[in-house]
Coordinates of C-alpha atoms and ligand atoms in Angstrom, one line a residue:
M1 CA 6.7 -135.7 326.7
N2 CA 9.6 -137.5 325.1
I3 CA 12.9 -135.1 324.4
L4 CA 15.6 -136.6 321.9
L5 CA 17.8 -133.9 323.2
L6 CA 21.4 -133.5 320.4
G7 CA 24.4 -133.1 321.2
S8 CA 27.2 -134.3 323.3
G9 CA 29.8 -131.1 325.6
G10 CA 29.3 -129.8 328.5
R11 CA 26.0 -128.2 327.2
E12 CA 24.0 -130.5 326.3
S13 CA 24.8 -132.0 329.5
A14 CA 23.8 -129.2 331.3
I15 CA 20.2 -128.3 329.5
S16 CA 20.1 -132.3 330.7
W17 CA 20.6 -132.7 334.0
K18 CA 18.0 -129.3 333.4
L19 CA 15.3 -130.9 331.3
S20 CA 15.0 -134.6 333.8
Q21 CA 14.4 -131.7 336.3
S22 CA 10.8 -131.5 335.4
P23 CA 7.7 -133.4 335.7
L24 CA 6.8 -132.9 331.5
C25 CA 9.4 -134.6 330.5
S26 CA 8.5 -138.5 330.6
Q27 CA 11.5 -139.8 328.5
L28 CA 15.1 -138.5 328.2
F29 CA 17.2 -140.1 325.1
I30 CA 21.0 -138.0 324.1
A31 CA 22.4 -138.2 320.5
P32 CA 25.1 -139.2 321.3
G33 CA 25.8 -137.3 324.2
N34 CA 28.8 -138.3 327.4
A35 CA 29.6 -140.4 329.8
G36 CA 27.8 -137.1 332.1
T37 CA 24.5 -136.8 330.9
A38 CA 24.4 -140.7 330.3
A39 CA 23.1 -140.2 334.3
F40 CA 20.6 -137.9 332.9
G41 CA 18.8 -139.6 330.4
T42 CA 19.6 -142.3 328.0
N43 CA 22.7 -141.9 325.2
V44 CA 22.2 -142.9 321.6
V45 CA 23.9 -143.9 318.6
L46 CA 23.3 -141.0 316.6
G47 CA 24.8 -138.5 314.9
I48 CA 23.6 -135.0 314.8
N49 CA 23.7 -133.6 311.7
D50 CA 21.6 -137.9 310.6
F51 CA 18.6 -135.6 309.8
E52 CA 17.1 -139.4 308.1
A53 CA 18.3 -141.7 310.8
I54 CA 16.9 -139.2 313.9
K55 CA 14.2 -139.3 311.9
I56 CA 13.8 -142.1 312.1
F57 CA 14.3 -142.6 316.1
C58 CA 12.2 -140.0 316.8
I59 CA 8.6 -141.8 314.9
S60 CA 9.6 -145.7 316.9
H61 CA 10.2 -143.5 320.8
K62 CA 7.5 -141.1 320.3
I63 CA 9.6 -138.2 320.6
D64 CA 8.3 -135.1 321.4
I65 CA 10.3 -132.2 321.5
L66 CA 13.7 -132.0 319.5
F67 CA 16.5 -130.4 320.7
P68 CA 19.5 -129.2 318.6
G69 CA 22.2 -128.3 321.0
S70 CA 24.7 -127.1 318.8
E71 CA 24.3 -124.7 316.0
E72 CA 25.6 -127.4 313.2
P73 CA 22.0 -129.4 312.6
L74 CA 20.2 -125.4 313.1
V75 CA 21.8 -123.9 310.5
N76 CA 21.7 -127.5 307.9
G77 CA 18.4 -127.2 308.6
I78 CA 17.2 -129.9 311.1
Y79 CA 14.4 -127.3 311.8
D80 CA 12.7 -127.7 307.9
F81 CA 13.2 -131.4 307.7
F82 CA 11.3 -131.2 310.4
K83 CA 8.4 -128.9 309.8
N84 CA 8.8 -130.9 306.0
D85 CA 7.8 -134.0 306.8
P86 CA 4.2 -134.6 308.2
D87 CA 5.8 -137.4 310.1
L88 CA 6.8 -135.2 312.2
K89 CA 6.5 -131.2 312.2
H90 CA 4.6 -131.7 315.2
I91 CA 8.0 -132.3 317.3
I92 CA 8.4 -129.3 318.7
I93 CA 11.8 -128.1 318.3
P94 CA 13.5 -125.3 320.5
G95 CA 15.6 -123.5 317.6
P96 CA 15.1 -121.9 314.0
S97 CA 14.2 -122.1 310.4
K98 CA 17.6 -122.7 308.3
E99 CA 17.0 -119.0 307.4
G100 CA 16.4 -118.1 311.3
A101 CA 20.2 -120.0 312.2
Q102 CA 22.0 -117.8 309.3
L103 CA 22.2 -115.4 312.3
E104 CA 24.4 -117.1 313.4
G105 CA 26.2 -119.7 309.8
S106 CA 26.4 -115.6 307.9
K107 CA 28.5 -113.7 309.4
A108 CA 27.8 -111.4 307.1
F109 CA 23.9 -112.3 307.0
S110 CA 23.7 -111.0 310.3
K111 CA 25.3 -108.1 309.9
K112 CA 23.6 -106.9 307.2
F113 CA 20.1 -107.6 309.8
M114 CA 22.1 -106.1 311.6
Q115 CA 22.9 -102.5 309.7
R116 CA 18.8 -102.9 308.6
H117 CA 17.0 -103.0 311.9
Q118 CA 19.5 -99.5 313.5
I119 CA 20.9 -102.6 316.5
P120 CA 24.7 -101.8 317.7
T121 CA 27.6 -103.1 316.2
A122 CA 31.0 -102.5 314.8
G123 CA 31.3 -101.1 311.6
Y124 CA 32.2 -103.4 308.6
A125 CA 32.1 -104.3 305.4
E126 CA 32.5 -107.7 303.4
F127 CA 34.1 -109.1 300.3
D128 CA 34.9 -112.6 298.6
E129 CA 35.9 -113.6 294.9
H130 CA 34.5 -111.1 292.9
N131 CA 35.5 -108.3 294.9
F132 CA 39.6 -108.9 296.2
E133 CA 41.5 -106.6 295.4
L134 CA 39.5 -103.8 296.4
G135 CA 39.9 -105.3 299.9
L136 CA 43.6 -105.4 299.8
Q137 CA 43.1 -101.5 299.5
Y138 CA 40.2 -101.6 302.0
L139 CA 43.0 -103.5 304.8
D140 CA 45.7 -100.3 303.4
H141 CA 43.2 -98.1 304.2
H142 CA 41.6 -99.7 307.5
S143 CA 42.7 -98.9 311.3
T144 CA 44.6 -101.1 313.7
P145 CA 43.5 -103.5 315.3
I146 CA 41.4 -105.2 312.0
V147 CA 39.2 -108.3 312.8
L148 CA 38.6 -110.9 309.4
K149 CA 35.3 -113.4 309.4
A150 CA 34.9 -115.9 307.9
D151 CA 31.0 -115.9 307.0
G152 CA 30.9 -119.0 307.1
L153 CA 30.5 -121.9 310.5
A154 CA 35.7 -122.2 311.5
A155 CA 33.7 -123.6 314.8
G156 CA 35.5 -121.1 316.8
K157 CA 38.5 -120.7 314.1
G158 CA 36.6 -117.9 311.5
V159 CA 38.5 -115.0 313.9
V160 CA 41.6 -114.1 313.5
I161 CA 42.3 -110.4 315.3
T162 CA 45.9 -108.3 314.3
S163 CA 47.7 -105.1 314.0
D164 CA 49.5 -106.3 311.2
K165 CA 48.4 -105.1 307.7
D166 CA 51.0 -108.0 305.6
E167 CA 49.0 -110.5 307.8
A168 CA 45.9 -109.7 307.7
K169 CA 45.7 -109.5 303.7
E170 CA 47.6 -113.3 304.4
V171 CA 44.5 -114.1 306.0
F172 CA 41.8 -112.3 303.8
T173 CA 44.2 -114.0 300.6
S174 CA 44.1 -117.2 302.4
M175 CA 40.4 -117.5 303.1
I176 CA 39.7 -116.0 300.4
K177 CA 41.8 -118.1 297.5
E178 CA 42.7 -121.4 299.3
A179 CA 39.5 -121.8 301.6
Q180 CA 41.6 -121.7 304.6
F181 CA 37.8 -122.8 305.9
G182 CA 36.2 -124.7 303.8
D183 CA 33.3 -122.8 302.1
A184 CA 33.1 -120.4 305.0
S185 CA 35.4 -117.9 304.8
K186 CA 34.8 -117.8 300.7
T187 CA 33.0 -114.6 301.7
V188 CA 34.8 -112.5 303.8
V189 CA 33.2 -109.5 306.6
V190 CA 36.6 -107.4 307.7
E191 CA 35.2 -105.6 311.3
Q192 CA 36.9 -101.8 312.8
F193 CA 37.8 -103.4 315.5
L194 CA 35.7 -102.7 319.0
T195 CA 37.3 -102.3 323.0
G196 CA 35.8 -103.5 326.3
I197 CA 34.9 -106.2 328.2
E198 CA 32.0 -109.6 326.1
C199 CA 29.5 -110.8 328.2
S200 CA 26.7 -113.2 326.8
V201 CA 22.7 -112.0 327.1
F202 CA 20.3 -114.8 326.5
A203 CA 16.7 -114.1 325.5
F204 CA 14.3 -117.5 324.4
T205 CA 11.3 -116.5 322.3
D206 CA 8.1 -117.6 321.3
G207 CA 8.4 -115.3 317.5
E208 CA 6.7 -113.0 318.7
H209 CA 7.2 -112.3 322.3
Y210 CA 10.4 -113.5 324.0
V211 CA 11.5 -114.0 328.0
I212 CA 15.4 -113.6 328.8
L213 CA 17.3 -115.9 331.2
P214 CA 20.2 -115.0 333.0
E215 CA 23.2 -113.2 331.7
A216 CA 26.8 -114.7 331.7
K217 CA 30.5 -114.0 331.0
D218 CA 32.5 -116.9 329.7
Y219 CA 36.8 -116.4 329.4
K220 CA 38.0 -118.2 325.8
R221 CA 41.2 -117.4 325.7
I222 CA 43.6 -120.9 326.7
G223 CA 45.8 -118.8 329.4
E224 CA 45.7 -116.6 332.7
G225 CA 44.4 -112.9 332.6
D226 CA 42.7 -114.1 329.0
T227 CA 45.8 -114.2 326.9
G228 CA 46.6 -117.2 323.9
P229 CA 44.3 -118.7 321.5
N230 CA 40.8 -118.5 321.6
T231 CA 39.3 -121.4 323.1
G232 CA 35.6 -123.0 322.7
G233 CA 36.0 -120.8 326.4
M234 CA 38.2 -121.8 330.0
G235 CA 35.1 -121.4 332.3
A236 CA 32.4 -118.9 333.0
I237 CA 30.0 -116.6 335.5
S238 CA 26.3 -115.2 336.2
P239 CA 25.0 -113.0 337.2
V240 CA 27.8 -110.2 335.1
P241 CA 27.9 -107.0 337.5
F242 CA 27.7 -104.9 334.4
V243 CA 25.0 -106.2 332.8
Q244 CA 22.6 -104.7 335.1
G245 CA 20.0 -101.6 335.3
D246 CA 21.0 -98.9 333.2
F247 CA 23.8 -101.0 330.2
M248 CA 19.8 -104.1 330.4
Q249 CA 17.7 -101.6 329.3
K250 CA 19.7 -100.1 327.1
V251 CA 21.3 -103.7 325.7
I252 CA 16.6 -104.9 325.8
R253 CA 16.0 -101.9 324.2
K254 CA 18.6 -101.2 321.9
I255 CA 19.3 -105.1 320.8
I256 CA 17.2 -107.4 321.7
E257 CA 13.1 -105.6 320.5
P258 CA 14.0 -105.0 317.9
T259 CA 15.5 -108.4 316.1
V260 CA 12.8 -110.4 317.5
S261 CA 11.1 -107.6 316.1
G262 CA 13.2 -107.7 312.7
L263 CA 12.6 -111.7 312.7
K264 CA 8.4 -111.1 312.7
S265 CA 8.4 -107.9 310.0
E266 CA 10.7 -110.2 307.7
G267 CA 8.8 -112.9 308.1
I268 CA 12.4 -115.2 309.0
L269 CA 10.2 -119.0 311.9
Y270 CA 12.6 -117.9 314.2
Q271 CA 11.5 -120.2 317.4
G272 CA 13.7 -120.3 320.2
F273 CA 16.9 -118.8 321.6
I274 CA 19.1 -116.4 320.9
F275 CA 22.7 -115.9 321.6
F276 CA 23.9 -112.3 321.9
G277 CA 27.8 -111.9 322.1
L278 CA 28.1 -108.3 323.1
I279 CA 30.1 -105.9 324.1
N280 CA 30.4 -103.0 326.5
V281 CA 31.4 -100.1 324.5
G282 CA 32.1 -97.6 328.2
G283 CA 27.9 -98.2 328.9
E284 CA 27.1 -98.7 324.9
P285 CA 26.5 -102.0 323.9
Y286 CA 27.2 -103.6 321.0
V287 CA 26.3 -107.2 319.0
I288 CA 30.2 -108.3 318.2
E289 CA 27.5 -111.7 317.3
Y290 CA 24.6 -113.5 316.8
N291 CA 24.5 -117.5 317.9
C292 CA 21.3 -119.6 317.3
R293 CA 21.4 -121.4 320.2
M294 CA 22.3 -120.9 324.3
G295 CA 26.7 -121.5 325.0
D296 CA 28.9 -123.3 325.6
P297 CA 30.5 -123.2 329.2
E298 CA 27.4 -120.4 329.6
T299 CA 24.7 -122.8 329.4
E300 CA 26.6 -124.7 332.6
V301 CA 26.4 -121.7 335.2
V302 CA 22.7 -120.8 332.7
M303 CA 20.6 -123.1 334.2
P304 CA 21.4 -124.1 337.6
R305 CA 20.1 -119.8 337.7
L306 CA 16.9 -120.1 335.6
E307 CA 14.3 -121.9 338.4
N308 CA 11.6 -122.5 335.4
D309 CA 10.8 -125.5 334.2
L310 CA 12.8 -126.0 331.3
V311 CA 10.2 -127.9 329.6
A312 CA 6.4 -125.9 331.0
M313 CA 8.6 -122.7 328.9
I314 CA 9.6 -124.6 325.3
L315 CA 5.2 -125.7 325.7
K316 CA 4.6 -121.8 326.1
M317 CA 7.0 -121.4 323.0
N318 CA 5.2 -124.1 320.2
E319 CA 1.7 -122.3 321.7
Q320 CA 3.4 -118.2 321.7
K321 CA 2.8 -117.8 324.8
L322 CA 5.8 -117.0 326.4
N323 CA 4.2 -113.4 327.4
E324 CA 2.9 -115.7 330.5
V325 CA 5.9 -117.2 332.0
I326 CA 8.2 -115.3 333.7
V327 CA 11.2 -116.0 334.2
Q328 CA 12.6 -116.7 337.9
H329 CA 16.8 -116.7 338.6
N330 CA 17.8 -117.6 341.1
P331 CA 19.5 -115.9 343.3
K332 CA 22.9 -117.5 343.9
A333 CA 25.8 -116.6 342.1
A334 CA 27.4 -119.7 339.6
C335 CA 30.4 -120.2 337.9
T336 CA 31.5 -123.0 336.5
V337 CA 35.4 -124.1 335.6
M338 CA 35.9 -126.2 332.4
L339 CA 38.3 -128.7 333.3
V340 CA 40.5 -129.5 329.4
S341 CA 43.2 -132.0 328.5
G342 CA 46.8 -130.6 327.9
G343 CA 47.2 -129.2 324.5
Y344 CA 43.7 -127.9 324.3
P345 CA 42.6 -126.2 322.2
G346 CA 45.9 -127.3 319.9
D347 CA 46.8 -131.2 319.3
Y348 CA 45.8 -133.3 322.1
E349 CA 45.6 -136.7 323.8
K350 CA 43.2 -139.0 324.8
N351 CA 42.0 -141.6 326.5
K352 CA 42.8 -140.4 329.4
L353 CA 41.9 -142.0 332.9
I354 CA 39.8 -140.5 335.2
T355 CA 39.7 -139.8 338.4
G356 CA 38.7 -138.8 342.1
L357 CA 35.3 -137.6 340.4
A358 CA 33.5 -139.1 343.7
H359 CA 35.6 -137.0 346.0
V360 CA 33.4 -134.5 344.6
S361 CA 30.9 -133.1 346.9
N362 CA 28.9 -129.5 346.9
S363 CA 29.6 -129.0 342.6
I364 CA 27.8 -130.3 339.8
L365 CA 29.9 -132.2 337.1
F366 CA 28.9 -130.9 333.6
H367 CA 30.6 -133.2 331.8
A368 CA 32.3 -133.0 327.7
G369 CA 34.0 -134.1 326.3
T370 CA 33.9 -137.9 328.1
I371 CA 32.8 -142.1 327.0
K372 CA 32.0 -144.6 330.0
K373 CA 34.8 -147.8 329.1
D374 CA 33.7 -150.7 332.2
N375 CA 32.8 -148.0 335.2
N376 CA 35.4 -146.1 334.8
V377 CA 35.6 -143.2 332.9
F378 CA 38.1 -141.7 330.4
T379 CA 38.6 -138.1 328.4
A380 CA 37.6 -137.9 324.8
G381 CA 37.9 -134.4 323.6
G382 CA 38.7 -130.9 325.0
R383 CA 37.3 -129.8 327.2
V384 CA 36.7 -132.7 329.8
I385 CA 34.8 -131.5 332.6
A386 CA 33.2 -128.5 333.8
V387 CA 32.5 -128.1 337.5
T388 CA 29.0 -125.9 338.2
S389 CA 29.5 -124.2 341.5
Y390 CA 27.0 -122.9 343.8
G391 CA 27.9 -119.1 345.6
E392 CA 26.8 -116.4 347.8
N393 CA 28.6 -114.9 345.3
I394 CA 31.0 -114.6 342.8
K395 CA 34.2 -115.6 344.5
E396 CA 32.7 -118.3 346.5
A397 CA 31.7 -119.8 344.1
L398 CA 34.8 -120.2 342.4
E399 CA 36.4 -121.4 345.5
I400 CA 34.4 -124.2 346.1
S401 CA 35.1 -125.8 342.5
Y402 CA 38.3 -124.5 342.1
A403 CA 38.9 -126.5 345.5
N404 CA 37.1 -130.1 343.4
A405 CA 38.4 -129.0 340.4
A406 CA 42.1 -129.6 342.5
L407 CA 40.2 -132.9 343.4
I408 CA 39.0 -134.6 339.9
N409 CA 42.6 -135.7 338.3
F410 CA 44.2 -136.7 334.3
E411 CA 47.2 -137.0 332.8
G412 CA 47.3 -133.5 331.4
K413 CA 44.9 -132.1 333.0
Y414 CA 44.8 -127.9 332.4
F415 CA 42.5 -125.6 333.5
R416 CA 42.0 -121.8 334.3
T417 CA 43.1 -120.6 338.0
D418 CA 41.5 -116.3 337.0
I419 CA 37.9 -117.2 335.8
G420 CA 35.4 -114.5 337.6
F421 CA 39.5 -112.3 337.9
E422 CA 37.5 -108.9 337.7
F423 CA 34.6 -109.4 339.8
Ligands
AMP501 P1 32.7 -114.3 316.9 O1 33.4 -116.0 316.6 O2 32.3 -113.4 316.4 O3 31.3 -114.2 318.5 O4 34.5 -113.8 317.5 C1 35.6 -114.4 318.9 C2 35.7 -113.3 319.2 O5 36.9 -112.1 318.6 C3 35.3 -112.0 319.8 O6 34.7 -112.7 321.1 C4 35.4 -111.6 320.3 O7 36.5 -112.4 322.0 C5 36.8 -111.4 319.3 N1 35.7 -110.1 318.3 C6 35.4 -111.1 317.2 N2 35.0 -109.1 317.2 C7 35.2 -108.5 317.4 C8 35.1 -106.7 316.8 N3 35.2 -106.5 315.9 N4 36.3 -106.2 317.1 C9 37.0 -106.1 319.0 N5 36.7 -107.9 319.2 C10 36.4 -108.6 318.2
LIG502 N1 30.6 -119.6 324.4 C1 30.4 -119.7 323.8 C2 29.7 -119.7 322.9 O1 28.9 -121.3 323.0 O2 29.8 -119.3 321.2

């Protein structure tokens, strides 16, 4: 199989690492990739939303599987673009149709979907320009904290949580009236605040059946003890001690099954990953969000714990035979610690020389924002490298990642030293 993976983050590094281990993988291309993905395949210069250029590449390189790593091309309809083109429709895509990707692409869509299928989620109301004044009154009577969400994709920045009603109204106004997040915030979802511990559960579905991948927990805030602004994710662990037994059975029965059967009953084409961002409220799982792709940095621990051949699983997905797949988990724990550029998630500098990579042992380095120039590796993004390790338990895995994180250096390097602190 010739495979083209779209993306350039730590997630795509972990996916390319996994795909490249499959005997079914003949050639692996990553567009655009980073300094790390080049070790697992060939990086190619293509924009992940440049469907015409991707088409030409797929035809000329006889691509059999197109793997969109991130949500953007999926929400923009890459699945439909391929399936509607006679020259491309044979190409297997582990990812949903444009309509299916709305589970992530529109908070309002996903909320309505959950309501239709009685899937537990926070209570909400939806507002736009037409009922804007009503929205302001609604905020006046809302309990605090208030959760405001831009409807569309906003690169992880579209959620504001505040206990200050004046601030809530300001944000609400700038989202709708001043298009703070462009078209994404023309509609705003106002949600009830849920208190609990979050976790990430991943299903891989063929539209009829599904399998569950190893679960994970990511650490989103920049600061120790989960403080400060949200980031793309500062680290992750797997397994998650509370995501098993009775709680996991509830996740399956109340969330995963009605989601997969709901998509099917509504005729929404969905073959690919469903990422359930969940919160455990007193032992009951609620959906905080759906994503139509794998998580980052969760993938940097999920792929290392997945023993199955990922290419074989994708082929089973395509044949709608995922019921024949038994997911094998590596019994070891895995963790990842993200090294980021100083200043991230605000402004940060790029192009800093990264040293010490060759001194790392016992960890897998999944590059994110890196670029190779003249045999040297430089920073090229906020999240720079994910340091993943295995251990007999989470604590041991973390010790190994932290020992190696100390060996890698670049100006402004920062990482959280408390990943997995609750366990
Ligand atoms: P989202 O983009 O929907 O995942 O939201 C980003 C983050 O905001 C989540 O990971 C949660 O930490 C937080 N969040 C979102 N919705 C809620 C909610 N209803 N209650 C509490 N926290 C929330
Ligand atoms: N780690 C959260 C996400 O990938 O959206």
